[in-house]
Amino acid sequence: MAFARKLAAAAVALVAVGAAAFWILTVPKRLSAEQVAALGAGDAKRGERIFNVGGCTSCHARPKSEGEARLQLAGGLELNTAFGTFVAPNISPDPNDGIGKWTLEDFANAMLKGVSPDGAHLYPAFPYTSYTRMKPADVADLYAYLKTLPPVAGKAAGHRLGFPFNIRRGLGLWKLLYLSDRPVVAVADDASEQARRGQYLVEGPGHCGECHTPRDFFGGVRKGEWLAGSIAAEGKGTVPNITSGEGGIGSWSENDVAYFLETGFTPAFDSVGGAMVEVQKNMALLPGEDRQAIAAYLKAVPPHANGYPARPVKASAN
């Protein structure tokens, strides 16, 4: 009996230690005071460019919006995944239903750390795993631009997630594995400044890898197969390989890539399809130099081949 009591006490102690370790390791981490100070005031004109690179309308405008309605960021788009259904929130400046009451610091913590104003982990369906690589000044510029857009009343529906994915605190462990502000790939030492600019746009605000890269069992991006194509997050269709590897864009020139982003036409005169239509609309709004930079980077990325050919996308592709 004495041995059984000691064993039970040891088990309780072990559980307590494990729970304490879990609680400590999963604490949401916010920006430091120095990082907040580095944000600056923000400029809405520059922010519009970041807004278009990030394709914010693709997820946060009402589905199938056109024209000026694409700037009404009411949310509501549903992303059905193996982990549950994620719903894009209202990020308009509405003070009650959107992010109108968020401070710049609130916004930056969401973008760079994946933490909400109330201190909870955000789900990585919001691609802060890419945004964490953004320059603080660009985050401030984007915030300034979002404040100029029309407020839209009405909250989007909540996520529909089952156990254990509805326990946000567990995302702290996920972030330890997958959240990093380091560049994904090492471009050549003699890479052009244009290609380096493209790396920032693709790996940061453009978050292209979130859809174009395969994911592991836990939903983390497999960086060793960066941009090699993937099964769509919704489980239906594929997202193409956009490296120069077999089945990718090896036969495309940099100008071909830039032209596709501007017009939606491939070198074979096929046209963009599926969710990539919305992405291409955003890319068409960028200065030509940004599209050329993205093209230069994509041609510099290490080639991969995994069977998802570069053709007009039939499923989600940010």
PDB file of C-alpha atoms in Angstrom, residues 110-276:
ATOM      1  CA  ALA A 110      -1.002  39.832 -34.676  1.00  0.00           C
ATOM      2  CA  MET A 111       1.102  40.145 -37.837  1.00  0.00           C
ATOM      3  CA  LEU A 112       4.534  39.364 -36.430  1.00  0.00           C
ATOM      4  CA  LYS A 113       3.783  37.157 -33.419  1.00  0.00           C
ATOM      5  CA  GLY A 114       0.374  35.629 -34.130  1.00  0.00           C
ATOM      6  CA  VAL A 115      -1.079  37.026 -30.901  1.00  0.00           C
ATOM      7  CA  SER A 116      -4.462  38.740 -30.580  1.00  0.00           C
ATOM      8  CA  PRO A 117      -5.057  41.971 -28.615  1.00  0.00           C
ATOM      9  CA  ASP A 118      -6.472  39.920 -25.728  1.00  0.00           C
ATOM     10  CA  GLY A 119      -3.297  37.846 -25.556  1.00  0.00           C
ATOM     11  CA  ALA A 120      -4.468  34.635 -27.245  1.00  0.00           C
ATOM     12  CA  HIS A 121      -2.663  32.683 -29.946  1.00  0.00           C
ATOM     13  CA  LEU A 122      -4.062  33.211 -33.436  1.00  0.00           C
ATOM     14  CA  TYR A 123      -4.538  30.222 -35.703  1.00  0.00           C
ATOM     15  CA  PRO A 124      -1.975  30.027 -38.539  1.00  0.00           C
ATOM     16  CA  ALA A 125      -4.731  29.936 -41.134  1.00  0.00           C
ATOM     17  CA  PHE A 126      -3.881  33.637 -40.802  1.00  0.00           C
ATOM     18  CA  PRO A 127      -0.400  33.407 -42.351  1.00  0.00           C
ATOM     19  CA  TYR A 128       1.613  35.168 -39.671  1.00  0.00           C
ATOM     20  CA  THR A 129       4.210  32.429 -40.159  1.00  0.00           C
ATOM     21  CA  SER A 130       5.129  34.404 -43.286  1.00  0.00           C
ATOM     22  CA  TYR A 131       4.263  37.886 -42.030  1.00  0.00           C
ATOM     23  CA  THR A 132       6.723  37.448 -39.159  1.00  0.00           C
ATOM     24  CA  ARG A 133       9.460  38.110 -41.757  1.00  0.00           C
ATOM     25  CA  MET A 134       8.044  41.541 -42.594  1.00  0.00           C
ATOM     26  CA  LYS A 135       9.849  44.771 -41.855  1.00  0.00           C
ATOM     27  CA  PRO A 136       8.253  46.634 -38.919  1.00  0.00           C
ATOM     28  CA  ALA A 137       7.859  49.768 -41.049  1.00  0.00           C
ATOM     29  CA  ASP A 138       5.870  47.812 -43.652  1.00  0.00           C
ATOM     30  CA  VAL A 139       3.559  46.516 -40.926  1.00  0.00           C
ATOM     31  CA  ALA A 140       2.973  50.096 -39.773  1.00  0.00           C
ATOM     32  CA  ASP A 141       2.328  51.212 -43.353  1.00  0.00           C
ATOM     33  CA  LEU A 142      -0.221  48.432 -43.866  1.00  0.00           C
ATOM     34  CA  TYR A 143      -1.979  49.379 -40.634  1.00  0.00           C
ATOM     35  CA  ALA A 144      -2.169  53.013 -41.798  1.00  0.00           C
ATOM     36  CA  TYR A 145      -3.699  51.943 -45.118  1.00  0.00           C
ATOM     37  CA  LEU A 146      -6.272  49.632 -43.520  1.00  0.00           C
ATOM     38  CA  LYS A 147      -7.462  52.583 -41.408  1.00  0.00           C
ATOM     39  CA  THR A 148      -8.411  54.405 -44.632  1.00  0.00           C
ATOM     40  CA  LEU A 149     -10.763  51.662 -45.835  1.00  0.00           C
ATOM     41  CA  PRO A 150     -14.522  51.678 -45.241  1.00  0.00           C
ATOM     42  CA  PRO A 151     -15.744  50.251 -41.925  1.00  0.00           C
ATOM     43  CA  VAL A 152     -18.120  47.337 -42.390  1.00  0.00           C
ATOM     44  CA  ALA A 153     -20.564  46.277 -39.678  1.00  0.00           C
ATOM     45  CA  GLY A 154     -21.160  42.626 -38.952  1.00  0.00           C
ATOM     46  CA  LYS A 155     -18.900  40.038 -37.395  1.00  0.00           C
ATOM     47  CA  ALA A 156     -17.815  37.041 -39.429  1.00  0.00           C
ATOM     48  CA  ALA A 157     -18.747  33.638 -38.045  1.00  0.00           C
ATOM     49  CA  GLY A 158     -16.311  31.926 -35.717  1.00  0.00           C
ATOM     50  CA  HIS A 159     -14.048  29.009 -36.570  1.00  0.00           C
ATOM     51  CA  ARG A 160     -15.541  25.536 -36.321  1.00  0.00           C
ATOM     52  CA  LEU A 161     -12.879  23.314 -34.784  1.00  0.00           C
ATOM     53  CA  GLY A 162     -13.020  20.111 -32.784  1.00  0.00           C
ATOM     54  CA  PHE A 163     -10.815  18.865 -29.961  1.00  0.00           C
ATOM     55  CA  PRO A 164      -7.833  19.276 -29.613  1.00  0.00           C
ATOM     56  CA  PHE A 165      -7.563  21.990 -32.272  1.00  0.00           C
ATOM     57  CA  ASN A 166      -9.996  24.238 -30.394  1.00  0.00           C
ATOM     58  CA  ILE A 167      -7.450  24.603 -27.579  1.00  0.00           C
ATOM     59  CA  ARG A 168      -5.561  27.703 -28.646  1.00  0.00           C
ATOM     60  CA  ARG A 169      -2.952  27.420 -25.931  1.00  0.00           C
ATOM     61  CA  GLY A 170      -1.491  24.387 -27.674  1.00  0.00           C
ATOM     62  CA  LEU A 171      -0.459  26.644 -30.564  1.00  0.00           C
ATOM     63  CA  GLY A 172       2.382  27.826 -28.364  1.00  0.00           C
ATOM     64  CA  LEU A 173       4.078  24.459 -28.912  1.00  0.00           C
ATOM     65  CA  TRP A 174       3.309  24.622 -32.637  1.00  0.00           C
ATOM     66  CA  LYS A 175       4.953  28.027 -32.848  1.00  0.00           C
ATOM     67  CA  LEU A 176       8.110  26.699 -31.200  1.00  0.00           C
ATOM     68  CA  LEU A 177       8.406  24.302 -34.129  1.00  0.00           C
ATOM     69  CA  TYR A 178       7.293  26.457 -37.033  1.00  0.00           C
ATOM     70  CA  LEU A 179       7.380  30.196 -36.308  1.00  0.00           C
ATOM     71  CA  SER A 180      10.642  31.775 -37.470  1.00  0.00           C
ATOM     72  CA  ASP A 181      11.506  35.177 -38.897  1.00  0.00           C
ATOM     73  CA  ARG A 182      14.583  33.826 -40.700  1.00  0.00           C
ATOM     74  CA  PRO A 183      14.651  33.639 -44.530  1.00  0.00           C
ATOM     75  CA  VAL A 184      13.459  30.285 -45.831  1.00  0.00           C
ATOM     76  CA  VAL A 185      16.094  29.730 -48.513  1.00  0.00           C
ATOM     77  CA  ALA A 186      19.606  31.016 -48.996  1.00  0.00           C
ATOM     78  CA  VAL A 187      19.902  32.831 -52.299  1.00  0.00           C
ATOM     79  CA  ALA A 188      23.303  32.876 -53.984  1.00  0.00           C
ATOM     80  CA  ASP A 189      25.852  35.344 -52.673  1.00  0.00           C
ATOM     81  CA  ASP A 190      25.908  37.042 -56.076  1.00  0.00           C
ATOM     82  CA  ALA A 191      22.096  37.246 -56.305  1.00  0.00           C
ATOM     83  CA  SER A 192      20.844  40.589 -57.561  1.00  0.00           C
ATOM     84  CA  GLU A 193      19.213  43.152 -55.334  1.00  0.00           C
ATOM     85  CA  GLN A 194      16.104  42.531 -57.428  1.00  0.00           C
ATOM     86  CA  ALA A 195      16.062  38.846 -56.441  1.00  0.00           C
ATOM     87  CA  ARG A 196      16.632  39.760 -52.783  1.00  0.00           C
ATOM     88  CA  ARG A 197      13.698  42.165 -52.942  1.00  0.00           C
ATOM     89  CA  GLY A 198      11.647  39.362 -54.471  1.00  0.00           C
ATOM     90  CA  GLN A 199      12.635  37.034 -51.648  1.00  0.00           C
ATOM     91  CA  TYR A 200      11.270  39.495 -49.131  1.00  0.00           C
ATOM     92  CA  LEU A 201       8.012  39.921 -51.049  1.00  0.00           C
ATOM     93  CA  VAL A 202       7.455  36.183 -51.570  1.00  0.00           C
ATOM     94  CA  GLU A 203       8.594  34.885 -48.183  1.00  0.00           C
ATOM     95  CA  GLY A 204       7.095  37.769 -46.197  1.00  0.00           C
ATOM     96  CA  PRO A 205       4.012  39.807 -47.133  1.00  0.00           C
ATOM     97  CA  GLY A 206       3.222  37.769 -50.251  1.00  0.00           C
ATOM     98  CA  HIS A 207       3.133  34.520 -48.188  1.00  0.00           C
ATOM     99  CA  CYS A 208       3.306  32.446 -51.377  1.00  0.00           C
ATOM    100  CA  GLY A 209       4.794  29.472 -49.573  1.00  0.00           C
ATOM    101  CA  GLU A 210       1.720  29.047 -47.397  1.00  0.00           C
ATOM    102  CA  CYS A 211      -0.107  27.417 -50.292  1.00  0.00           C
ATOM    103  CA  HIS A 212       2.658  26.419 -52.719  1.00  0.00           C
ATOM    104  CA  THR A 213       4.671  24.335 -50.216  1.00  0.00           C
ATOM    105  CA  PRO A 214       3.765  20.863 -48.873  1.00  0.00           C
ATOM    106  CA  ARG A 215       2.870  20.560 -45.184  1.00  0.00           C
ATOM    107  CA  ASP A 216       3.662  17.882 -42.647  1.00  0.00           C
ATOM    108  CA  PHE A 217       1.323  15.937 -40.352  1.00  0.00           C
ATOM    109  CA  PHE A 218       1.073  18.862 -37.920  1.00  0.00           C
ATOM    110  CA  GLY A 219       0.323  21.433 -40.615  1.00  0.00           C
ATOM    111  CA  GLY A 220       3.796  22.969 -40.684  1.00  0.00           C
ATOM    112  CA  VAL A 221       5.397  23.983 -43.974  1.00  0.00           C
ATOM    113  CA  ARG A 222       8.096  21.536 -45.156  1.00  0.00           C
ATOM    114  CA  LYS A 223      10.729  24.138 -45.918  1.00  0.00           C
ATOM    115  CA  GLY A 224      12.991  21.579 -47.578  1.00  0.00           C
ATOM    116  CA  GLU A 225      10.421  21.474 -50.410  1.00  0.00           C
ATOM    117  CA  TRP A 226       9.865  25.214 -50.553  1.00  0.00           C
ATOM    118  CA  LEU A 227       7.379  26.237 -53.287  1.00  0.00           C
ATOM    119  CA  ALA A 228       7.380  22.708 -54.746  1.00  0.00           C
ATOM    120  CA  GLY A 229       3.590  22.513 -54.942  1.00  0.00           C
ATOM    121  CA  SER A 230       1.114  20.850 -52.652  1.00  0.00           C
ATOM    122  CA  ILE A 231      -2.286  19.360 -52.083  1.00  0.00           C
ATOM    123  CA  ALA A 232      -4.673  22.269 -51.532  1.00  0.00           C
ATOM    124  CA  ALA A 233      -5.428  23.046 -47.891  1.00  0.00           C
ATOM    125  CA  GLU A 234      -9.077  22.176 -48.488  1.00  0.00           C
ATOM    126  CA  GLY A 235      -8.022  18.719 -49.650  1.00  0.00           C
ATOM    127  CA  LYS A 236      -9.424  19.153 -53.163  1.00  0.00           C
ATOM    128  CA  GLY A 237      -7.114  19.873 -56.066  1.00  0.00           C
ATOM    129  CA  THR A 238      -3.463  20.813 -56.091  1.00  0.00           C
ATOM    130  CA  VAL A 239      -1.385  23.955 -55.920  1.00  0.00           C
ATOM    131  CA  PRO A 240       1.429  23.944 -58.494  1.00  0.00           C
ATOM    132  CA  ASN A 241       5.172  23.742 -58.264  1.00  0.00           C
ATOM    133  CA  ILE A 242       6.570  27.238 -58.872  1.00  0.00           C
ATOM    134  CA  THR A 243      10.252  26.334 -58.713  1.00  0.00           C
ATOM    135  CA  SER A 244      12.400  25.510 -61.737  1.00  0.00           C
ATOM    136  CA  GLY A 245      12.310  21.801 -60.875  1.00  0.00           C
ATOM    137  CA  GLU A 246      10.617  19.141 -62.990  1.00  0.00           C
ATOM    138  CA  GLY A 247       6.953  19.996 -63.426  1.00  0.00           C
ATOM    139  CA  GLY A 248       7.578  23.581 -62.371  1.00  0.00           C
ATOM    140  CA  ILE A 249       8.372  26.802 -64.178  1.00  0.00           C
ATOM    141  CA  GLY A 250      11.821  25.850 -65.434  1.00  0.00           C
ATOM    142  CA  SER A 251      10.885  26.698 -69.014  1.00  0.00           C
ATOM    143  CA  TRP A 252       9.499  30.106 -68.031  1.00  0.00           C
ATOM    144  CA  SER A 253      11.726  33.158 -68.236  1.00  0.00           C
ATOM    145  CA  GLU A 254      11.676  35.865 -65.602  1.00  0.00           C
ATOM    146  CA  ASN A 255       9.654  37.988 -68.010  1.00  0.00           C
ATOM    147  CA  ASP A 256       7.187  35.108 -68.476  1.00  0.00           C
ATOM    148  CA  VAL A 257       6.624  34.959 -64.717  1.00  0.00           C
ATOM    149  CA  ALA A 258       6.217  38.726 -64.423  1.00  0.00           C
ATOM    150  CA  TYR A 259       3.827  38.771 -67.391  1.00  0.00           C
ATOM    151  CA  PHE A 260       1.732  36.004 -65.827  1.00  0.00           C
ATOM    152  CA  LEU A 261       1.447  37.990 -62.584  1.00  0.00           C
ATOM    153  CA  GLU A 262       0.395  41.066 -64.553  1.00  0.00           C
ATOM    154  CA  THR A 263      -2.031  39.530 -67.048  1.00  0.00           C
ATOM    155  CA  GLY A 264      -2.903  36.034 -65.878  1.00  0.00           C
ATOM    156  CA  PHE A 265      -1.591  34.436 -69.079  1.00  0.00           C
ATOM    157  CA  THR A 266       1.033  31.684 -69.161  1.00  0.00           C
ATOM    158  CA  PRO A 267       3.719  31.426 -71.868  1.00  0.00           C
ATOM    159  CA  ALA A 268       1.436  28.865 -73.567  1.00  0.00           C
ATOM    160  CA  PHE A 269      -1.394  31.455 -73.560  1.00  0.00           C
ATOM    161  CA  ASP A 270      -3.405  29.522 -71.025  1.00  0.00           C
ATOM    162  CA  SER A 271      -5.146  31.644 -68.402  1.00  0.00           C
ATOM    163  CA  VAL A 272      -5.070  31.642 -64.637  1.00  0.00           C
ATOM    164  CA  GLY A 273      -7.839  29.729 -62.911  1.00  0.00           C
ATOM    165  CA  GLY A 274      -9.349  28.932 -59.536  1.00  0.00           C
ATOM    166  CA  ALA A 275      -8.395  30.874 -56.435  1.00  0.00           C
ATOM    167  CA  MET A 276      -5.241  32.133 -58.141  1.00  0.00           C
TER     168      MET A 276
END
